[in-house]
Coordinates of C-alpha atoms and ligand atoms in Angstrom, one line a residue:
X1 CA 24.2 -15.4 20.9
X2 CA 21.6 -13.4 20.1
X3 CA 20.1 -12.5 16.2
X4 CA 19.1 -9.9 14.9
X5 CA 16.5 -11.2 12.0
X6 CA 15.3 -8.3 9.4
X7 CA 12.4 -8.7 6.7
X8 CA 12.7 -5.8 4.7
X9 CA 9.7 -5.2 2.7
X10 CA 9.2 -2.2 -0.1
X11 CA 7.4 0.3 2.3
X12 CA 7.6 -2.4 5.5
X13 CA 10.3 -3.9 8.3
X14 CA 9.5 -6.7 10.0
X15 CA 12.4 -7.8 13.3
X16 CA 12.4 -10.1 15.5
X17 CA 15.2 -10.4 18.4
X18 CA 16.6 -13.7 19.1
X19 CA 18.4 -15.3 22.0
X20 CA 19.3 -18.4 20.5
X21 CA 20.9 -20.1 24.1
X22 CA 17.3 -20.4 24.5
X23 CA 16.0 -19.1 21.4
X24 CA 13.7 -17.2 22.9
X25 CA 12.6 -13.7 21.4
X26 CA 13.5 -10.8 23.0
X27 CA 11.8 -8.3 21.2
X28 CA 10.1 -7.6 17.9
X29 CA 8.8 -4.8 16.0
X30 CA 7.3 -3.9 12.9
X31 CA 7.9 -0.4 10.8
X32 CA 5.7 1.0 8.2
X33 CA 5.5 3.4 5.8
X34 CA 9.0 4.0 5.4
X35 CA 9.7 6.5 2.4
X36 CA 5.5 7.9 2.9
X37 CA 4.5 10.1 5.1
X38 CA 2.7 8.5 8.7
X39 CA 6.0 6.3 9.1
X40 CA 5.7 4.4 12.3
X41 CA 7.4 1.7 14.5
X42 CA 5.6 -0.5 16.9
X43 CA 8.1 -2.3 19.2
X44 CA 7.6 -4.5 21.6
X45 CA 9.9 -6.3 24.0
X46 CA 8.6 -9.7 25.5
X47 CA 6.2 -9.4 28.5
X48 CA 6.5 -5.3 28.1
X49 CA 3.8 -3.1 26.5
X50 CA 4.6 -2.3 22.8
X51 CA 6.1 1.3 22.0
X52 CA 5.0 3.4 19.5
X53 CA 7.3 5.5 17.5
X54 CA 6.3 7.8 14.8
X55 CA 9.1 9.7 13.1
X56 CA 9.1 11.2 9.4
X57 CA 11.4 8.4 8.2
X58 CA 12.3 8.9 4.3
X59 CA 14.3 5.4 3.7
X60 CA 15.0 2.4 5.1
X61 CA 18.6 3.1 6.8
X62 CA 16.5 5.7 9.1
X63 CA 13.9 3.4 9.7
X64 CA 17.0 1.0 10.9
X65 CA 18.4 3.0 13.2
X66 CA 15.6 3.5 14.8
X67 CA 15.0 -0.1 15.4
X68 CA 18.7 -0.2 16.8
X69 CA 17.9 2.6 19.3
X70 CA 14.8 1.0 20.1
X71 CA 16.5 -2.4 20.5
X72 CA 19.3 -0.7 23.2
X73 CA 16.9 1.9 24.7
X74 CA 17.0 2.3 28.4
X75 CA 13.2 1.3 29.2
X76 CA 12.2 -1.2 26.3
X77 CA 15.4 -2.2 25.1
X78 CA 16.3 -5.7 24.6
X79 CA 20.5 -5.1 24.8
X80 CA 22.1 -3.0 26.7
X81 CA 24.9 -2.3 23.5
X82 CA 24.6 -3.5 19.7
X83 CA 27.3 -5.7 20.0
X84 CA 25.7 -7.5 21.9
X85 CA 23.6 -8.6 18.4
X86 CA 26.2 -11.5 16.8
X87 CA 24.3 -11.2 14.0
X88 CA 21.8 -10.4 11.5
X89 CA 20.1 -12.6 9.4
X90 CA 18.3 -11.4 6.2
X91 CA 14.9 -12.8 4.5
X92 CA 15.6 -12.6 0.9
X93 CA 12.7 -13.7 -1.4
X94 CA 14.5 -14.9 -4.3
X95 CA 17.8 -17.2 -4.7
X96 CA 17.3 -17.7 -8.6
X97 CA 19.3 -21.1 -8.7
X98 CA 22.2 -19.9 -7.5
X99 CA 21.3 -20.3 -3.7
X100 CA 20.0 -24.1 -2.0
X101 CA 21.0 -22.5 1.8
X102 CA 21.8 -20.2 3.2
X103 CA 24.3 -17.8 2.8
X104 CA 27.2 -15.3 4.5
X105 CA 26.8 -11.5 3.0
X106 CA 29.3 -11.1 0.5
X107 CA 29.7 -8.0 -2.0
X108 CA 29.3 -11.7 -4.8
X109 CA 26.2 -12.5 -2.7
X110 CA 24.8 -9.2 -2.6
X111 CA 25.5 -9.3 -6.6
X112 CA 23.8 -12.2 -6.9
X113 CA 20.4 -11.0 -5.1
X114 CA 20.6 -8.2 -7.3
X115 CA 21.1 -10.3 -10.0
X116 CA 17.8 -12.2 -9.7
X117 CA 15.6 -9.0 -9.0
X118 CA 14.5 -9.4 -12.1
X119 CA 12.5 -12.1 -11.1
X120 CA 10.8 -10.9 -7.9
X121 CA 11.0 -7.2 -8.8
X122 CA 8.7 -6.3 -6.5
X123 CA 10.8 -7.9 -3.2
X124 CA 14.3 -8.3 -4.0
X125 CA 15.4 -5.2 -4.7
X126 CA 14.0 -4.1 -1.1
X127 CA 15.2 -6.5 0.5
X128 CA 18.4 -5.3 -0.3
X129 CA 17.6 -2.2 0.5
X130 CA 17.2 -3.5 4.2
X131 CA 20.3 -5.3 3.5
X132 CA 22.4 -2.2 2.2
X133 CA 20.8 -0.5 5.6
X134 CA 22.1 -2.6 8.3
X135 CA 25.6 -3.2 6.5
X136 CA 25.9 1.0 6.7
X137 CA 24.2 0.7 10.6
X138 CA 26.3 -2.5 12.0
X139 CA 29.1 -2.3 9.4
X140 CA 31.7 -5.3 11.6
X141 CA 28.1 -7.2 12.2
X142 CA 27.9 -10.6 10.4
X143 CA 24.9 -10.9 8.3
X144 CA 23.7 -13.7 6.5
X145 CA 21.0 -14.3 4.0
X146 CA 18.1 -16.8 4.3
X147 CA 16.4 -17.3 0.7
X148 CA 12.3 -18.0 0.4
X149 CA 13.6 -20.6 -2.6
X150 CA 16.2 -22.2 -1.5
X151 CA 14.5 -24.8 0.4
X152 CA 13.0 -25.8 -3.3
X153 CA 16.3 -26.0 -5.3
X154 CA 16.3 -30.1 -4.3
X155 CA 13.4 -30.3 -6.8
X156 CA 13.6 -32.4 -9.3
X157 CA 13.8 -31.5 -13.2
X158 CA 10.2 -32.8 -14.0
X159 CA 8.7 -30.8 -11.1
X160 CA 10.4 -27.0 -12.7
X161 CA 10.1 -27.3 -16.0
X162 CA 7.5 -26.1 -17.5
X163 CA 6.1 -27.2 -20.8
X164 CA 6.7 -24.1 -22.6
X165 CA 9.7 -24.0 -25.2
X166 CA 13.0 -25.0 -23.4
X167 CA 14.8 -22.0 -24.5
X168 CA 12.9 -19.7 -22.4
X169 CA 14.4 -21.9 -19.4
X170 CA 18.1 -21.8 -20.5
X171 CA 17.7 -18.2 -21.9
X172 CA 15.5 -16.0 -19.2
X173 CA 15.9 -18.9 -16.2
X174 CA 11.7 -19.4 -16.7
X175 CA 11.1 -22.7 -14.6
X176 CA 9.1 -23.3 -10.9
X177 CA 11.3 -21.4 -8.2
X178 CA 8.8 -22.1 -5.4
X179 CA 8.4 -19.9 -2.2
X180 CA 7.7 -19.7 1.5
X181 CA 10.7 -22.6 1.7
X182 CA 11.9 -21.4 5.1
X183 CA 8.1 -22.2 6.2
X184 CA 8.1 -25.3 4.7
X185 CA 11.4 -26.2 6.1
X186 CA 10.4 -25.1 9.6
X187 CA 7.3 -27.4 10.0
X188 CA 8.3 -30.2 8.4
X189 CA 11.5 -30.2 10.6
X190 CA 9.3 -29.1 13.7
X191 CA 6.7 -32.0 13.0
X192 CA 8.7 -34.8 12.0
X193 CA 10.3 -33.6 15.6
X194 CA 7.1 -33.4 17.7
X195 CA 5.7 -36.5 16.8
X196 CA 9.2 -37.9 17.5
X197 CA 10.3 -39.7 14.1
X198 CA 13.1 -38.3 12.0
X199 CA 12.5 -36.0 9.0
X200 CA 15.0 -38.1 6.5
X201 CA 12.3 -41.7 7.1
X202 CA 8.9 -39.6 6.1
X203 CA 7.1 -38.3 3.6
X204 CA 5.6 -35.0 5.0
X205 CA 2.7 -32.8 2.3
X206 CA 3.0 -29.1 4.4
X207 CA -0.1 -27.2 3.9
X208 CA 1.3 -23.1 3.8
X209 CA -1.6 -20.9 4.2
X210 CA -2.6 -17.7 4.4
X211 CA -2.7 -14.7 2.5
X212 CA -0.1 -16.2 0.2
X213 CA -1.1 -20.2 -0.4
X214 CA 1.6 -22.8 -1.0
X215 CA 2.1 -26.9 -0.4
X216 CA 5.2 -28.9 -0.9
X217 CA 6.1 -32.2 -1.3
X218 CA 8.9 -33.0 0.5
X219 CA 10.4 -36.4 1.2
X220 CA 13.0 -37.6 3.0
X221 CA 13.3 -34.2 4.6
X222 CA 13.5 -32.4 0.7
X223 CA 11.4 -31.0 -1.5
X224 CA 9.9 -33.0 -4.5
X225 CA 7.8 -30.3 -6.1
X226 CA 5.8 -27.3 -4.4
X227 CA 2.3 -25.3 -5.9
X228 CA 3.8 -22.0 -6.7
X229 CA 6.0 -21.5 -9.6
X230 CA 7.8 -18.9 -11.3
X231 CA 6.7 -16.3 -9.4
X232 CA 3.8 -16.7 -6.0
X233 CA 0.6 -16.6 -8.1
X234 CA 0.5 -20.1 -9.2
X235 CA -1.0 -23.1 -7.7
X236 CA -3.6 -22.6 -4.2
X237 CA -6.2 -19.9 -4.6
X238 CA -5.0 -17.3 -2.4
X239 CA -6.7 -14.2 -0.9
X240 CA -6.5 -12.2 -3.7
X241 CA -4.3 -14.6 -6.2
X242 CA -6.2 -17.0 -8.8
X243 CA -3.6 -19.9 -9.0
X244 CA -3.7 -22.0 -11.4
X245 CA -5.8 -21.3 -14.1
X246 CA -6.0 -21.5 -18.1
X247 CA -3.1 -19.5 -19.3
X248 CA -5.1 -18.6 -22.2
X249 CA -7.9 -16.5 -20.2
X250 CA -5.4 -13.8 -20.2
X251 CA -5.1 -13.3 -24.1
X252 CA -9.2 -13.7 -23.8
X253 CA -9.9 -11.2 -21.3
X254 CA -7.0 -9.0 -22.0
X255 CA -8.6 -8.9 -25.6
X256 CA -12.5 -8.5 -24.2
X257 CA -11.8 -5.7 -22.0
X258 CA -8.8 -4.0 -23.7
X259 CA -6.8 -4.4 -20.5
X260 CA -3.0 -3.7 -20.5
X261 CA -0.4 -6.2 -18.9
X262 CA 0.5 -4.0 -16.0
X263 CA -3.9 -4.2 -15.7
X264 CA -3.4 -7.9 -16.4
X265 CA -1.5 -8.8 -13.6
X266 CA -3.1 -6.9 -11.1
X267 CA -6.3 -8.4 -12.4
X268 CA -4.8 -11.5 -11.4
X269 CA -2.5 -11.0 -8.6
X270 CA -5.2 -8.4 -6.8
X271 CA -8.0 -8.6 -7.8
X272 CA -8.8 -12.7 -8.2
X273 CA -8.7 -15.6 -5.6
X274 CA -11.3 -16.0 -2.6
X275 CA -11.9 -12.1 -2.4
X276 CA -12.9 -12.5 -6.8
X277 CA -15.1 -15.2 -6.3
X278 CA -16.8 -13.6 -3.1
X279 CA -16.5 -10.1 -3.4
X280 CA -16.4 -10.1 0.3
X281 CA -13.1 -9.9 1.0
X282 CA -9.1 -11.4 0.9
X283 CA -9.8 -11.8 4.6
X284 CA -10.8 -15.9 5.2
X285 CA -12.2 -14.6 8.7
X286 CA -14.7 -11.8 6.2
X287 CA -15.6 -14.7 4.0
X288 CA -16.1 -17.7 7.0
X289 CA -18.7 -15.1 8.5
X290 CA -20.6 -13.8 5.7
X291 CA -20.7 -17.5 4.2
X292 CA -22.1 -18.9 7.5
X293 CA -24.6 -16.1 7.4
X294 CA -25.6 -17.2 4.3
X295 CA -23.8 -15.8 1.4
X296 CA -23.6 -18.1 -1.5
X297 CA -20.5 -16.4 -3.1
X298 CA -18.1 -16.4 -0.2
X299 CA -19.4 -20.6 0.4
X300 CA -18.1 -21.2 -2.9
X301 CA -15.1 -19.5 -2.1
X302 CA -14.3 -21.4 0.8
X303 CA -15.1 -24.3 -1.8
X304 CA -13.3 -23.6 -4.1
X305 CA -10.0 -22.8 -2.0
X306 CA -10.8 -26.9 0.0
X307 CA -11.2 -28.2 -3.2
X308 CA -7.5 -27.0 -4.4
X309 CA -5.9 -27.9 -1.2
X310 CA -7.1 -31.1 -1.8
X311 CA -6.2 -32.1 -5.3
X312 CA -2.4 -30.7 -4.7
X313 CA -2.7 -33.3 -1.5
X314 CA -4.1 -35.9 -3.8
X315 CA -1.4 -35.2 -6.8
X316 CA 1.5 -35.4 -4.2
X317 CA 1.0 -38.1 -2.2
X318 CA 1.1 -39.7 -5.8
X319 CA 4.2 -37.6 -6.7
X320 CA 5.9 -38.9 -3.0
X321 CA 4.1 -43.0 -4.0
X322 CA 2.2 -42.0 -0.6
X323 CA 2.0 -40.1 2.3
X324 CA 2.7 -39.5 6.2
X325 CA 2.0 -36.4 7.7
X326 CA 0.3 -33.5 6.6
X327 CA 0.8 -30.6 8.8
X328 CA -1.2 -26.8 8.3
X329 CA 0.8 -23.7 9.1
X330 CA 0.2 -20.1 8.6
X331 CA -2.6 -18.1 9.6
X332 CA -5.6 -19.9 7.5
X333 CA -3.7 -23.2 8.7
X334 CA -2.5 -22.5 12.0
X335 CA -6.2 -20.7 13.2
X336 CA -9.0 -21.9 10.8
X337 CA -10.9 -25.1 12.5
X338 CA -13.4 -25.8 9.9
X339 CA -11.5 -25.0 7.3
X340 CA -8.5 -27.9 8.2
X341 CA -12.2 -30.6 9.0
X342 CA -13.5 -29.2 5.5
X343 CA -10.4 -29.9 3.8
X344 CA -9.9 -33.5 5.2
X345 CA -13.1 -34.1 4.2
X346 CA -13.1 -36.9 1.7
X347 CA -9.7 -38.1 1.9
X348 CA -10.2 -40.7 4.1
X349 CA -9.0 -43.1 0.8
X350 CA -5.6 -41.6 2.0
X351 CA -5.6 -42.8 5.2
X352 CA -6.4 -39.2 6.6
X353 CA -9.1 -39.2 9.1
X354 CA -9.5 -35.8 11.4
X355 CA -10.5 -36.3 14.9
X356 CA -12.7 -33.6 15.9
X357 CA -11.6 -33.1 19.9
X358 CA -8.0 -32.7 18.6
X359 CA -8.9 -30.4 15.9
X360 CA -10.5 -28.0 17.9
X361 CA -6.9 -25.9 18.9
X362 CA -5.6 -22.6 17.3
X363 CA -2.2 -21.5 16.9
X364 CA 0.2 -24.8 18.7
X365 CA 1.7 -28.1 18.2
X366 CA -1.4 -30.7 17.9
X367 CA -1.6 -33.8 16.5
X368 CA -4.9 -33.5 15.0
X369 CA -5.9 -36.8 13.2
X370 CA -7.6 -40.3 15.1
X371 CA -5.3 -41.8 16.7
X372 CA -6.4 -45.0 14.2
X373 CA -5.4 -42.6 11.1
X374 CA -3.1 -44.0 8.9
X375 CA -1.6 -39.9 8.0
X376 CA -0.6 -38.2 11.1
X377 CA -1.7 -34.8 11.0
X378 CA -0.6 -31.8 12.2
X379 CA -0.8 -28.4 13.0
X380 CA 2.8 -26.1 13.4
X381 CA 2.8 -22.4 13.9
X382 CA 5.1 -21.6 11.1
X383 CA 7.7 -20.1 12.9
X384 CA 10.6 -17.9 9.9
X385 CA 12.3 -15.9 12.1
X386 CA 13.3 -18.4 14.2
X387 CA 14.4 -20.8 11.3
X388 CA 16.1 -17.6 9.7
X389 CA 18.4 -16.9 13.2
X390 CA 18.8 -20.9 13.8
X391 CA 20.7 -20.8 9.8
X392 CA 22.5 -17.2 10.9
X393 CA 24.0 -18.8 14.0
X394 CA 25.0 -22.0 12.4
X395 CA 27.0 -20.6 9.7
X396 CA 28.9 -18.0 11.6
X397 CA 29.5 -21.0 14.3
Ligands
ADP419 P1 0.9 -13.9 4.9 O1 1.8 -14.1 6.0 O2 0.3 -14.4 3.9 O3 -0.2 -12.4 5.0 P2 -1.0 -15.3 7.1 O4 -0.5 -16.4 7.5 O5 -1.3 -14.1 7.8 O6 -0.7 -14.5 5.5 O7 -2.6 -15.7 7.2 C1 -3.6 -13.9 6.8 C2 -4.7 -15.5 6.8 O8 -4.7 -16.1 7.9 C3 -5.6 -13.7 6.2 O9 -6.6 -14.6 5.3 C4 -7.2 -14.4 7.6 O10 -7.9 -14.2 7.5 C5 -6.5 -16.1 8.3 N1 -6.9 -16.1 9.4 C6 -6.2 -15.4 10.7 N2 -6.4 -16.3 11.3 C7 -8.0 -16.8 11.4 C8 -8.8 -17.5 11.6 N3 -8.9 -17.8 13.2 N4 -9.8 -18.1 11.0 C9 -9.6 -18.5 10.0 N5 -8.6 -17.7 9.2 C10 -7.9 -16.7 9.9

């Protein structure tokens, strides 16, 4: 069975064609600047050089049409015929409280995703555009949606209710939802498999550290708590997002600088995080380089980032009554040797001990803790596309 995985943004689209017989990637690619001048498709058949297709793409339907053409192309395609694509798996950011697992797309599901758009105005409408375009171009192919929020729906009320008037939850759905769920689920399951244990027997803390970053406390395979909240802004310090702050700062700064709601949103989403602290960049590589060259604010940004991750690890160990496994994933978690070491430095009291040599790896499944470390620490590269393809296969079987 071959599954096409589609992850659609407002002006971009990522895709992967996965062969489920051995879970190999047959082809993948990225479309950028949909609906903007300079639309571009970069397509790559596994083992063959990238092709770049530059054509006007006024909307997602045109973009997906070009992706499908590339997938069946004689030279750089991966299937002979579209009928070989047995299913499409779509990533959708917000499933609200309605979806605690992936589902096959029906009219009712489409309406429910639309209803959740209010909670993810930048993401769900774009996801829907991708689904609609695929439905038009592949009317007989079954489609599945996988939600970023679904894995976190097992959280108990004490984790997801905010200390605000309860009516805000009842009337508007103001609560913690959590994001990166597909990644947290994948790396927790893969980590358990990698160390030869059952995920149901473990207390796992997963650290998804990329541009966007979140942690999850996963006990017996179920999410108990996660650091992102009503939106993907809460929790850790991120590339450009502030994470946890005193909410009173917002009204204070709003008045001082005479900002409107949009400008405040911009400030906390796009100008804060390690970019805001360091003034250097939102990219951790740039910040690590600057810190090495003696830039104090870059070093401060890294220290604040690490401290916040440590705080959450400690608090999630308390939430679960212990921790057996800590997993690092995503751009920074998979690749930054120094960052992993710095985060774990000081967590020895929890039974976390990193082996310097074992930690000297990037981007592959590995145990990086010492043999006598009570807690196993792992690096597991995330693979949300594979998780989506697996869910599609499971639902359509
Ligand atoms: P997202 O999907 O949220 O955009 P990624 O998971 O791709 O983000 O992570 C991107 C981040 O990972 C960037 O800040 C980048 O600097 C960081 N990163 C990638 N490779 C390395 C590396 N070798 N060392 C340090 N940071 C890295």
